[in-house]
C-alpha angles and dihedrals in degrees: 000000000000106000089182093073104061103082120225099306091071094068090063092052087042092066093039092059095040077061094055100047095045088049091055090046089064091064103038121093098241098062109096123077131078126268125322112293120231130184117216134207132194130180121197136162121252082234123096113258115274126219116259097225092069090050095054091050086052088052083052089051101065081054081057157283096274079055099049095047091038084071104039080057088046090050110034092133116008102161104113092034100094131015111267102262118123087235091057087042098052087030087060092040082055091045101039082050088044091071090058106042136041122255092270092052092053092058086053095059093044085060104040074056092054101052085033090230096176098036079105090051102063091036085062094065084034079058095051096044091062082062098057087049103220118244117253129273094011113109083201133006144168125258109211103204083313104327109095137194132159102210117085093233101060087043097070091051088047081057101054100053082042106108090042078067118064113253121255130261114264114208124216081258114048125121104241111193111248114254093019107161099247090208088053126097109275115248108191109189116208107208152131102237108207086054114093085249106066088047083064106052096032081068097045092052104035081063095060097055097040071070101047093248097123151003104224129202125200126221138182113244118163113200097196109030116203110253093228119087138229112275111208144216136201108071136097130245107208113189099186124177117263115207113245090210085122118032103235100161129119112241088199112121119249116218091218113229116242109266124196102227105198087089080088104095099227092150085057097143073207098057102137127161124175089344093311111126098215094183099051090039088059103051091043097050096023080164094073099041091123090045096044079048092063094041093053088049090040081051097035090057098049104054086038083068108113116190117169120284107221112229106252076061093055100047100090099024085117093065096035093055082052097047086046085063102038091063097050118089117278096246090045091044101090093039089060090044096057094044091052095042094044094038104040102137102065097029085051093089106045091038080065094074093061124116122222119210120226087237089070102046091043094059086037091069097033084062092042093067090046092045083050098047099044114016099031095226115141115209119287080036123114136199122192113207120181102188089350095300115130119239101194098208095210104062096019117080128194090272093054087048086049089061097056099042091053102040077046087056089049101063098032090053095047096044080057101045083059078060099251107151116248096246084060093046091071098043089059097037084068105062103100115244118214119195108188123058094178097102140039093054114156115185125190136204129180126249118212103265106030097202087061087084104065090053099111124233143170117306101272103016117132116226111227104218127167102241141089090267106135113037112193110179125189114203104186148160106229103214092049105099102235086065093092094048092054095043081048098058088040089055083047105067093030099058093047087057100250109167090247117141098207121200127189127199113193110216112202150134113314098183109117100227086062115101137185086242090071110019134068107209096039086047095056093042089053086043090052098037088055091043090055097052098041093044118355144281094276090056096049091048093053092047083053094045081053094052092060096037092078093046116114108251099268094020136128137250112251130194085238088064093056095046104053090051085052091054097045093047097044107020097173099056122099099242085209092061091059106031105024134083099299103037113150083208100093091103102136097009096115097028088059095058082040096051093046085056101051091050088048101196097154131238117023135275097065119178117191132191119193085339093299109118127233118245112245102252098053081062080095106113090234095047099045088062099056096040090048094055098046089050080055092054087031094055094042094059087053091049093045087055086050090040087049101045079054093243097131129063138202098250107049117116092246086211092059089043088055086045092051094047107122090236096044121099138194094225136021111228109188095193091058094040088053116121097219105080129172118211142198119249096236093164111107139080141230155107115263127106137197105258097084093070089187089061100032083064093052084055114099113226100267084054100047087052093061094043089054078047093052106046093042125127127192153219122208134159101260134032096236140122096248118142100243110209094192122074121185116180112191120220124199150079106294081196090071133071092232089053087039087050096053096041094054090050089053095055092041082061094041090061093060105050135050099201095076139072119194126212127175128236115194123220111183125211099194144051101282113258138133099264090052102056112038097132102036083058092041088061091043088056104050085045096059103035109039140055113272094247089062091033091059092043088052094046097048093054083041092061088054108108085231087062092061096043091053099050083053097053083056105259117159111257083221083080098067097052110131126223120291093023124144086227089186105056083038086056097047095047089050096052098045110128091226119102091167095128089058105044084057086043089054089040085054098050091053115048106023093030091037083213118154107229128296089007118140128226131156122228113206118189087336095312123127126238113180158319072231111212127258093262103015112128116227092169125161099292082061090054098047088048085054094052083046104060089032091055094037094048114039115321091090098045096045088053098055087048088051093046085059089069096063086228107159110254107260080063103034090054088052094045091065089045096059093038093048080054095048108049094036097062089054105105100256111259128192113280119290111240121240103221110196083186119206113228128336101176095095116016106037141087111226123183106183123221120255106258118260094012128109111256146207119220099208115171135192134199111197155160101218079212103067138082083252090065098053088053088037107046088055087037094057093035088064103047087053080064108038099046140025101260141186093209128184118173112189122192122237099196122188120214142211092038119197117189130019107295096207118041090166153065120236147196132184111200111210134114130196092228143005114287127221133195121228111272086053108263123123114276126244096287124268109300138171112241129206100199122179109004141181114255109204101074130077112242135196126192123227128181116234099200136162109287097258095044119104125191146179132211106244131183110005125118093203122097094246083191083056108035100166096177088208101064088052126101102214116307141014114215108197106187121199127199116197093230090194154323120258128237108205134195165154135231135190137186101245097203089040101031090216123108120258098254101212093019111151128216126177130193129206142114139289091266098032101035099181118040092149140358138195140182130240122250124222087234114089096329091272122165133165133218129197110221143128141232101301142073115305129182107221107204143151133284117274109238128026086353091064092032101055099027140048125186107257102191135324137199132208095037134108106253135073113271100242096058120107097215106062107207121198122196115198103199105160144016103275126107114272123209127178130183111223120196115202130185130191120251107259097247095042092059101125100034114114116223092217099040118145117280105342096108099095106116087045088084093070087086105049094049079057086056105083097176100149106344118150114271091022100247103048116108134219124292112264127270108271086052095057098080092063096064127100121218111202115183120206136167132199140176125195139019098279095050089044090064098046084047085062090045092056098036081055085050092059103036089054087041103063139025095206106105110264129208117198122205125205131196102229106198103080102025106111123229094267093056098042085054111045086046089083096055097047082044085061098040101047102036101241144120145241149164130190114221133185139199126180119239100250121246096229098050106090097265121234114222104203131079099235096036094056083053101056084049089056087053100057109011106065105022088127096061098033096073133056108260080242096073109088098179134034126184123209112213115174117233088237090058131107119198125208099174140063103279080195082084091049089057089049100045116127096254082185090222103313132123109235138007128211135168125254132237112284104237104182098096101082098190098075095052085114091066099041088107087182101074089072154040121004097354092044089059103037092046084055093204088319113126129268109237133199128226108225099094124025130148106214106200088216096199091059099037094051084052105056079045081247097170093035081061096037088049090053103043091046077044086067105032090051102066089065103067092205095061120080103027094169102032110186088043099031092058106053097041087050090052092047088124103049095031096035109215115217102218110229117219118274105256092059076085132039120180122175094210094058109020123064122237109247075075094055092080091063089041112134089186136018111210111195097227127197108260113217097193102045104029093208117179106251092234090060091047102054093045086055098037111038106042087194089064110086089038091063086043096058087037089059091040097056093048087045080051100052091042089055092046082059101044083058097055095042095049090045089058088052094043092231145092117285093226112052084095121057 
């Protein structure tokens, strides 16, 4: 409704309606009540807030290292350059970026600052900073491998005792300086650029290494942290509808904590409610803001109201959501999508009036089929795709969606900066690049008659067919032990008749004085080699076969051994004359060494089948001889398709068709088959060249790389205009033997081949002069100066090693002109004065190559191969390997894509060499998914790309009723804002609904750039806001984070479980803290392969080495560790951990792998997994971790461990008294069960005099309770200690509150606790005990792990409700009883042993994706694995519940539980008053000491003149 159009009647009317409705709303039932009520939700780090300067620089950083330092030069000192405000400060840090990334990339910035994505980042050196501690007095300092100063004097002489001390460890992240002298003392420097200080001593430092005196690394490092923290984006605020079947809710009064309300947008210029636009109505008629107040909460309360829909109204509330948002406007779409979803509660019942047109429905289920076939996603499912990659929501959080959109940006920006159109971006962005060609090799050879293969048989059978079908080839060294294995598995199929052509290479000695006399190896290939000649090879094989035979099992070939099968074979020759000095028998003995080398497949013994090499580990005999067979099967499917498409014929050699396979290669260079690769950034564009050295200097890398480009010329094998795909640029010093080498090999290649073109790049090893460089510039010249065709003829006489001789000996390079030269231009090219090309070219290999003179490398395609080693040989097969992947991979189909775009060939060629470049050095990703879509006219949401702009496709499948649409709707909002998108969203509706889809609210924090408040400071932080809610329902908040975040609730009074908005005064601020990050692994027994069930780790720091610890699980090998942005050493457990066990190797970490501190850097917000390998010590290798009893020295730790103990400080009690505590575990969630927790904690505390721990689960306790526990703890003389463990990803995820709880209970009882802890009881936070529970912790459990009590089954009444005498759980309990979970005792020593939760974990693992089974789950689980984790049933009156049990037991009752009551539905509060007379007694007992502590928070904030509560 547009106000503005009336005229100015209507505001007359205006005011005499507003009458009218007023007047209504008197008489109507919802008036009454304050404001509305919101409920509020922040997330900040526990870490002080970090600048964002530096985080900007951090975001520069991942660009690369020039950028990063390119702005901390541009921002040394900024103070004085803005005015002060946080807006000017953030605007310069945009503008200063803004010089070094493209517009895109600048969004991308803005919104890496708004989520503060690297805020994590800079707290990690922040982290390891505090480790060095910095010296007094200095606001930032250098640390001179660990002594540390921040004045310039003291520094050089720092430098000078530096290498007497060790150098200091470098992380994966670290600045290092550009052109440090890598050989030079390592000055970090630990300092907030941007500050006057750091100006000072960066140009102190950066001195010293302009004169090689240093390599200098830059940290952050803040002095005077701000006090405020970090408040984060990314997650999700879910406020869902509790049923209110059982009153569970604290009648306890809340003091409500002072708000500030003007959170609350009023002033929303989008304020609409039922079609009214508040905010426009308010700034046109400012005179009736108080009237137009009372109209918006009149309106507000009567569409919150939210009376039950019935279910024939339910059944198509999916399709008519989505018909709601397809007839809005497209730019309004999303923004309708994301209120219903969000909303859903409240929009349900007028969504129900909408009509769905049979257009819609029709397309729906058309796309359906297609979402089904080819993307596997059944109706009321989503997908999200950017450029046809798939971001799976429920593992991938907003970080991990950061990282593709901007290495996305990357390449298409780059595609476009080498000028490709857009449309054409996102043809080529969907080949699929494979990056490793290692595997998937299929090699074919021919049997005789073809035909033969296609005659069927049974499954299994070889066919014996009499070709070279099947090559294995052993390429072995006789006196290695293994030898006689492999020859054995060789004689093995050879002698069953398998059709195997086998082939051995010796590998032995080739040195000449060696003779068979004296030396193994030489003597067996002599022995063959005359056995060969005399008889045949089969002969020969099975005399070598007999050598080994007698041979002791491990043991190695002797001369003695050949010799006395020669003499048994041939007893009349003289074994001196074959195997002695003279022996005529040496045919192959050099070839076979030579032959190993060329193919260059690594360590020996090499078994190859077909020329595909065996991995290492089916070297195994056994194993060789499966694999080997099932490669035999695997390859004859392959030959009878080929046999069958007609393409092979009777009379090929079946050795020159496998040759002449595409895949196959004459030589295997590990070096070019390795899968980390370094490339060259080809992606920009522009004209300079490399013949003005002064300019070329001025040039960064990316640009130098374009000017080389640019000024190439190059050779190929004909003169046509033909687009080449493959681009080899040579590097060396043409003036050397090794550069002219590899030179000549190149263009070997090169003639045979038409796809490549070849350029030179020179890397002098010498000082540059005339004499130096004769036949560099030789080449130069000719280039320049000729026709390809006579270029190519001249080089190629100039790489022979005679050329060069002879241009030394002074010759006139006129002599070697070939025919049809123009020799004078080609002289007076050659003696120009001006060098200027190599010195570019040395400048190149330098800095961008980062090659050491004269050093070769070759660049394919813009990928680096090198720096290649003095003696290392890169001859014409490896050439040839390199044009292979590159045309396999990506090189043809780049081409045809380039050849599309009519661009003449010299660009065109160059085109596919910067694309190929491009595209390769992106990580490989999965594959990116081609999506032909149905229809999108009717049931789909477009929103069409900006012209002329690089854009994203980004495309999302989705049900608007589903948790997935209220993450998706704000997601996709933000990236409309944030890029430039194609965006089409189609709806996946599900229909015949039963129930309500959405039974929450939901928000989804995140903003596409930093706000602001007016007067230019930075505004309250990103939070979720719950504006405007009904107030009937009983609400409870839950936290939606990344996977590896954990956080705790902090600072609010409210119940956040039992959030009753009318009780409420205005607003309810819930304040999250992320606790930690967490460091997740797995970790597995190297010689076992099993993981070492019980196996400890801690983490901490050089000076603090354990902070946390964990165990590891049986499943998977997981473990978890608790830590924060920063530098953090993983070991091994002090203590039977480190005694038994050592690391054996670990991946994902940050430290080689051969390093026995494992070091692990978190340095951002993503989740963080590492694989750990263990092995046991030699002598330890049949110890047991959990064996029975031994366990005693492993409590040292955890007395070290003061979490929560009374007093704070005190440690645990020694070791013989440990055993006379007893450890009782409870949870609770929510006010009311808090305070029950305290009652029963006060039951067992009067009811023994034994010491009792208690153990909380953390998670879910709110602020309150986590601060009066000290205090009870003190008054009442026990312990306790919170701990914590995050629900694993891999471990199916409950979604509900109480449901997560219950999990807690049962699923990780064997990592929660110290391995010190034997025995663990479970007391529900509803119980109240009357007896000693010192007697529970001793009970016989007769070998089991665990004991809880059964159902009472003495009150009759409620057999109707006993839901276990019959069905499913009648017929599985055969006759066994039924047991509840509120009370067990788990004897953990026991349960660890027999691997109890590992079981427990993998059976709930396969209940739980079924969400009928496990109603009940802590109960449920145990009482379903009562066969396979045997429960000892404790006797009946361990447990007293009104609800089961009659009343003549409650007099023997140890403990009373407050059980639900079906029948009756009591509130819990009523019925422990009326049941347990005890109970109000302990209550008041609690209240008055709550009382008391308060009384003394007061006092003591009154003396500090500030709220008791800032700090918690």
């Amino acid at each position: 409704m547009d106000a503005g159009s009336y005229g100015a009647g209507f505001g007359v009317r205006l005011r005499m309606w507003l009458l009218w409705v007023l007047l209504l709303s008197m008489f109507s039932a919802v008036s009454g009540g304050a404001d509305s009520k919101a409920v509020t939700t922040t997330l900040t780090t526990k870490w002080a807030d970090t600048p964002l300067l530096l985080e900007a620089s951090e975001f520069l950083a991942e660009e690369s290292q020039e950028k990063f330092w390119d702005f901390v030069e541009a921002n040394q000192n900024i103070e004085g350059q803005h005015d002060d405000t946080d807006q000017a400060y953030y605007d310069l840090i945009v503008k200063k970026a803004s010089a070094l990334l493209s517009s895109v990339q600048v969004n991308m910035l803005k919104f890496a600052l708004s989520l503060r994505a690297y805020s994590a980042t800079v707290h990690s050196f922040q982290q390891i900073a505090s480790n060095e501690p910095p010296p007094s007095g200095c606001s930032a300092f250098f640390s001179v491998h660990g002594k540390k100063t921040c004045d310039a004097e003291s520094l050089a002489a720092l430098l000078k005792t530096a290498p007497e001390r060790p150098k200091p460890y470098l992380f994966k992240g670290d600045h290092k300086y550009p052109g440090s002298n890598p050989d030079a003392p390592v000055v970090v420097l630990y300092a907030e650029f941007g500050k006057p200080d750091f100006q000072r001593l960066h140009q102190i430092i950066t001195s010293e290494v302009h004169k090689g005196q240093a390599t200098y690394v830059l940290r952050h490092y803040l002095a005077n942290p701000k006090s405020k923290k970090v408040y984060l984006s990314g997650y999700g605020v879910e406020l869902a509808i509790k049923s209110q079947e059982y009153k569970a809710k604290d009648d306890t009064q809340v003091q409500g904590a002072e708000v500030n309300a003007t959170v609350i947008g009023e002033n929303d210029p989008v304020d609409e409610v039922q079609g009214f636009l508040f905010g426009k109505l308010k700034t046109l008629y400012p005179e009736l803001k108080e009237q137009l107040k009372e109209l918006r909460k009149h309106l507000v309360e009567s569409t919150n109201e939210m009376a039950p829909l019935k279910v024939w109204q339910m059944q198509d509330l999916s399709f008519q959501t989505a018909a709601r948002i397809l007839a809005a406007p497209a730019v309004e779409a999303l923004n309708v999508m994301k209120d219903l979803s969000q909303n859903f509660p409240t929009k349900a019942r007028s969504i129900t009036k909408t009509v769905v047109n049979s257009e819609i429905r029709k397309e729906i289920g058309e796309n359906q089929k297609y979402f089904k076939g080819t993307l596997g996603l059944q109706p009321g499912e989503s997908a999200l795709f950017i450029n046809g990659l798939h971001i799976d929501l429920d593992t991938q959080d907003i970080f991990s969606v950061f990282e593709v959109l901007r290495s996305e940006a990357r390449v298409m920006e780059g595609l476009r900066s080498l000028l490709i159109e857009t449309p054409y971006i996102h043809d080529i962005l969907k080949l699929n690049w494979i990056n490793n060609l290692e595997t998937d090799h299929r090699y074919s050879s021919w049997p005789y008659n073809v035909q033969e293969l296609l005659r069927p048989t049974f499954p299994g059978v070889i066919r014996q067919i009499r070709k070279n079908f099947h090559n294995l080839v052993i390429i072995l060294d006789p006196s290695q032990e293994n030898a006689a294995e492999l020859l054995g598995v060789a004689e093995m199929f050879f002698s069953n008749n398998i059709p195997l052509r086998i082939g051995l290479v010796f590998v032995v000695s080739d040195d000449d004085d060696v003779d068979g006399m004296q030396d193994a190896g030489v003597a067996l290939v002599r022995a063959y080699n005359y056995i060969k000649d005399e008889v045949d090879s089969q002969n020969a094989f099975e005399a070598v076969v007999s050598m080994f035979n007698q041979l002791p099992i491990g043991g190695r070939l002797s001369v003695g051994d050949v010799v006395k099968v020669l003499e048994k074979r041939f007893p009349y020759v003289e074994v001196s004359s074959v195997l002695g000095a003279d022996s005529s028998y040496d045919g192959n003995r050099k070839e076979g060494r030579a032959y190993y080398e060329q193919t260059g497949v690594g360590p020996l013994p090499v078994v190859t089948y077909n020329g595909i090499p065996y991995q290492r580990e089916q070297l195994d005999p056994d194993e060789l001889e499966t694999v080997t067979m099932q490669k035999i099967l695997e390859t004859t499917s392959f030959y009878q398709r080929a046999v069958y498409l007609g393409e092979l014929a009777t009379d090929h050699d079946v050795v020159d068709f496998i040759m002449n396979q595409p895949n196959v290669v004459p030589r295997i260079n590990p070096r070019v088959l390795s899968t980390s690769r370094k490339y060259l950034d080809l992606s920009d564009t522009n004209n300079f060249f490399i013949d003005d050295y002064a300019r070329f200097s001025t040039l960064d890398s990316r640009q130098k790389s374009t000017a080389l480009a640019n000024s190439m010329n190059y050779m190929t094998k004909k003169d046509d205009g033909f687009i080449r795909p493959v681009t080899f640029w040579v590097v060396g010093d043409f003036d050397k033997p090794s550069g002219r080498q590899l030179l000549y090999d190149a263009i070997r290649h090169m003639k045979t081949s038409n796809n490549i073109r070849l350029g030179m790049i020179s890397n002098p090893s010498a000082a540059l002069s005339a004499e130096t460089t004769r036949v560099t510039r030789a080449i130069w010249a000719a280039m320049q100066t000729q026709t390809a065709n006579n270029a190519k003829n001249f080089i190629t006489k100039m790489a022979k090693e005679e050329a060069a001789a002879a241009l030394g000996k002074g010759v006139d390079v006129g002599e070697f002109a070939v025919g049809g030269m123009d020799v004078p231009l080609f002289k007076s090219a050659y003696e120009s004065p001006k060098f200027d090309f190599l010195l570019s070219h040395a400048a190149y290999c330098r800095d961008v190559l980062k090659l050491k003179k004269g050093q070769r490398a070759v660049i394919s395609n813009g990928r680096v191969i090198g720096p290649l080693e003095e003696e290392e040989v890169f001859n014409q097969d490896d050439f040839l390997l390199l044009e292979s992947i590159i045309l396999k991979t990506s090189g043809e189909r780049i081409k045809s894509k380039v050849q599309q775009f009519g661009t003449e060939e010299d660009r065109a060629s160059d085109l596919v060499m910067k694309v190929d470049a491009l595209l390769s050095s992106q990580p490989k990703g999965e594959a990116r998914v081609e999506y032909g879509f149905a229809d999108d006219r009717y049931s789909a949401v477009k929103i069409r790309p900006k012209e002329g702009d690089v854009y994203f496709d980004v495309v999302a499948v989705v049900d608007p009723v589903t948790r997935d649409a209220q993450k998706l709707a704000p997601l996709l909002l933000v990236l409309k804002q944030l890029i430039n998108v194609n965006l089409r969203v189609f709806m996946n509706c599900q229909s015949k609904l039963s129930d309500m889809p959405l039974k929450s609210f939901y928000r989804y924090v995140l903003e596409p750039e930093v706000v602001f408040q007016v007067d230019g400071s930075f505004s309250p932080g990103p939070m979720a806001k719950f504006l405007d809610m009904p107030q009937s329902p009983l609400f409870t908040l839950n936290l939606n984070t990344p996977e590896s975040w954990m956080v705790e609730s902090v600072h609010t009074r409210y119940d956040l479980d039992n959030i009753y908005l009318q009780e409420v005064e205005n607003i309810i601020a819930a304040e999250y803290e992320l606790e930690h990050l967490l460091l997740e692994g797995h970790c597995f027994d190297v010689s076992s392969g099993q993981p070492p069930r019980g196996l400890q780790f801690t983490l901490g720091t050089a000076s603090e080495p354990v902070i946390v610890d964990t165990i590891v699980m049986a499943n998977l090998g997981y473990f978890q560790l608790k830590a924060n942005p920063g530098a953090w050493i993983l070991k091994l457990r002090k203590g039977r951990s480190d005694e038994i066990y050592k690391i054996y190797s670990h991946e994902g970490t940050d430290t080689p792998a051969d390093q026995d501190d494992i070091i692990v850097v978190l340095n951002n917000f993503k989740s963080r997994i590492i694989k750990v390998k263990v092995q046991k010590k030699p002598d330890k290798f049949n110890e047991e971790l959990l064996s029975d009893g031994t366990e005693e020295n492993d409590t040292g730790f955890w007395n070290s461990l003061t979490r929560g103990f009374t007093g704070g400080g005190n440690t645990e009690e020694p070791k013989q008294e440990k055993d006379d505590v007893i450890n009782i575990f409870s949870v609770a969630s929510g006010h009311l069960y808090e305070r029950f927790l305290r009652i029963m904690m006060l039951s067992v505390l009067k009811n023994t005099k034994t010491p009792v721990k208690f153990w909380f689960l953390k998670n879910y306790l709110s602020p309150t309770f986590k601060e009066f526990i000290p205090h009870m703890a003190k008054e009442y003389g026990f312990q306790y200690e919170l701990v914590q463990y995050n629900w694993p990803r891999w471990l199916h995820q409950q979604t509900e509150k109480q449901r997560i709880i219950w999990g807690y209970k049962i699923l990780f009882l064997d990592v929660l606790f110290p391995l010190a802890v034997d025995k663990i009881l479970f007391v529900d936070a509803d119980q109240i005990v009357r007896t000693d529970l010192k007697e529970l912790r001793d009970f016989n459990l007769e070998g089991a792990p665990y004991g809880y009590t059964p159902f009472c089954e003495s009150r009759r009444e409620m057999d109707g409700y006993r839901f276990w005498k019959s069905g499913y759980w009648a017929s599985h309990l055969a006759g066994r009883k039924y047991h509840i979970s509120a009370l067990y005792v788990v004897d953990l020593k026991k349960f660890r042993k027999i691997a109890a939760g590992d079981r427990l974990r993998g059976q709930y693992q396969g209940l739980s994706q079924d969400p009928n089974s496990l109603s009940n789950l802590d109960q449920d689980l145990p009482n379903n694995m009562i066969h396979q984790v045997p429960i000892k049933s404790l006797p009946q009156e361990w447990l007293w519940c009104e609800t089961w049990c009659d009343d003549s037991s409650k007099k023997s009752a140890k403990t009373i539980d407050l059980c639900n009551n079906p029948m009756t539905k009591e509130p819990k509060l009523q019925a422990a008053v009326r049941i347990v007379a005890e109970w109000t007694d302990y209550d008041q007992e609690i209240k008055r000491l709550q009382t008391k502590v308060q009384g003394g928070a007061n006092h003591l904030a009154k003396q500090q003149g500030t709220d008791a509560h800032t700090e918690l």
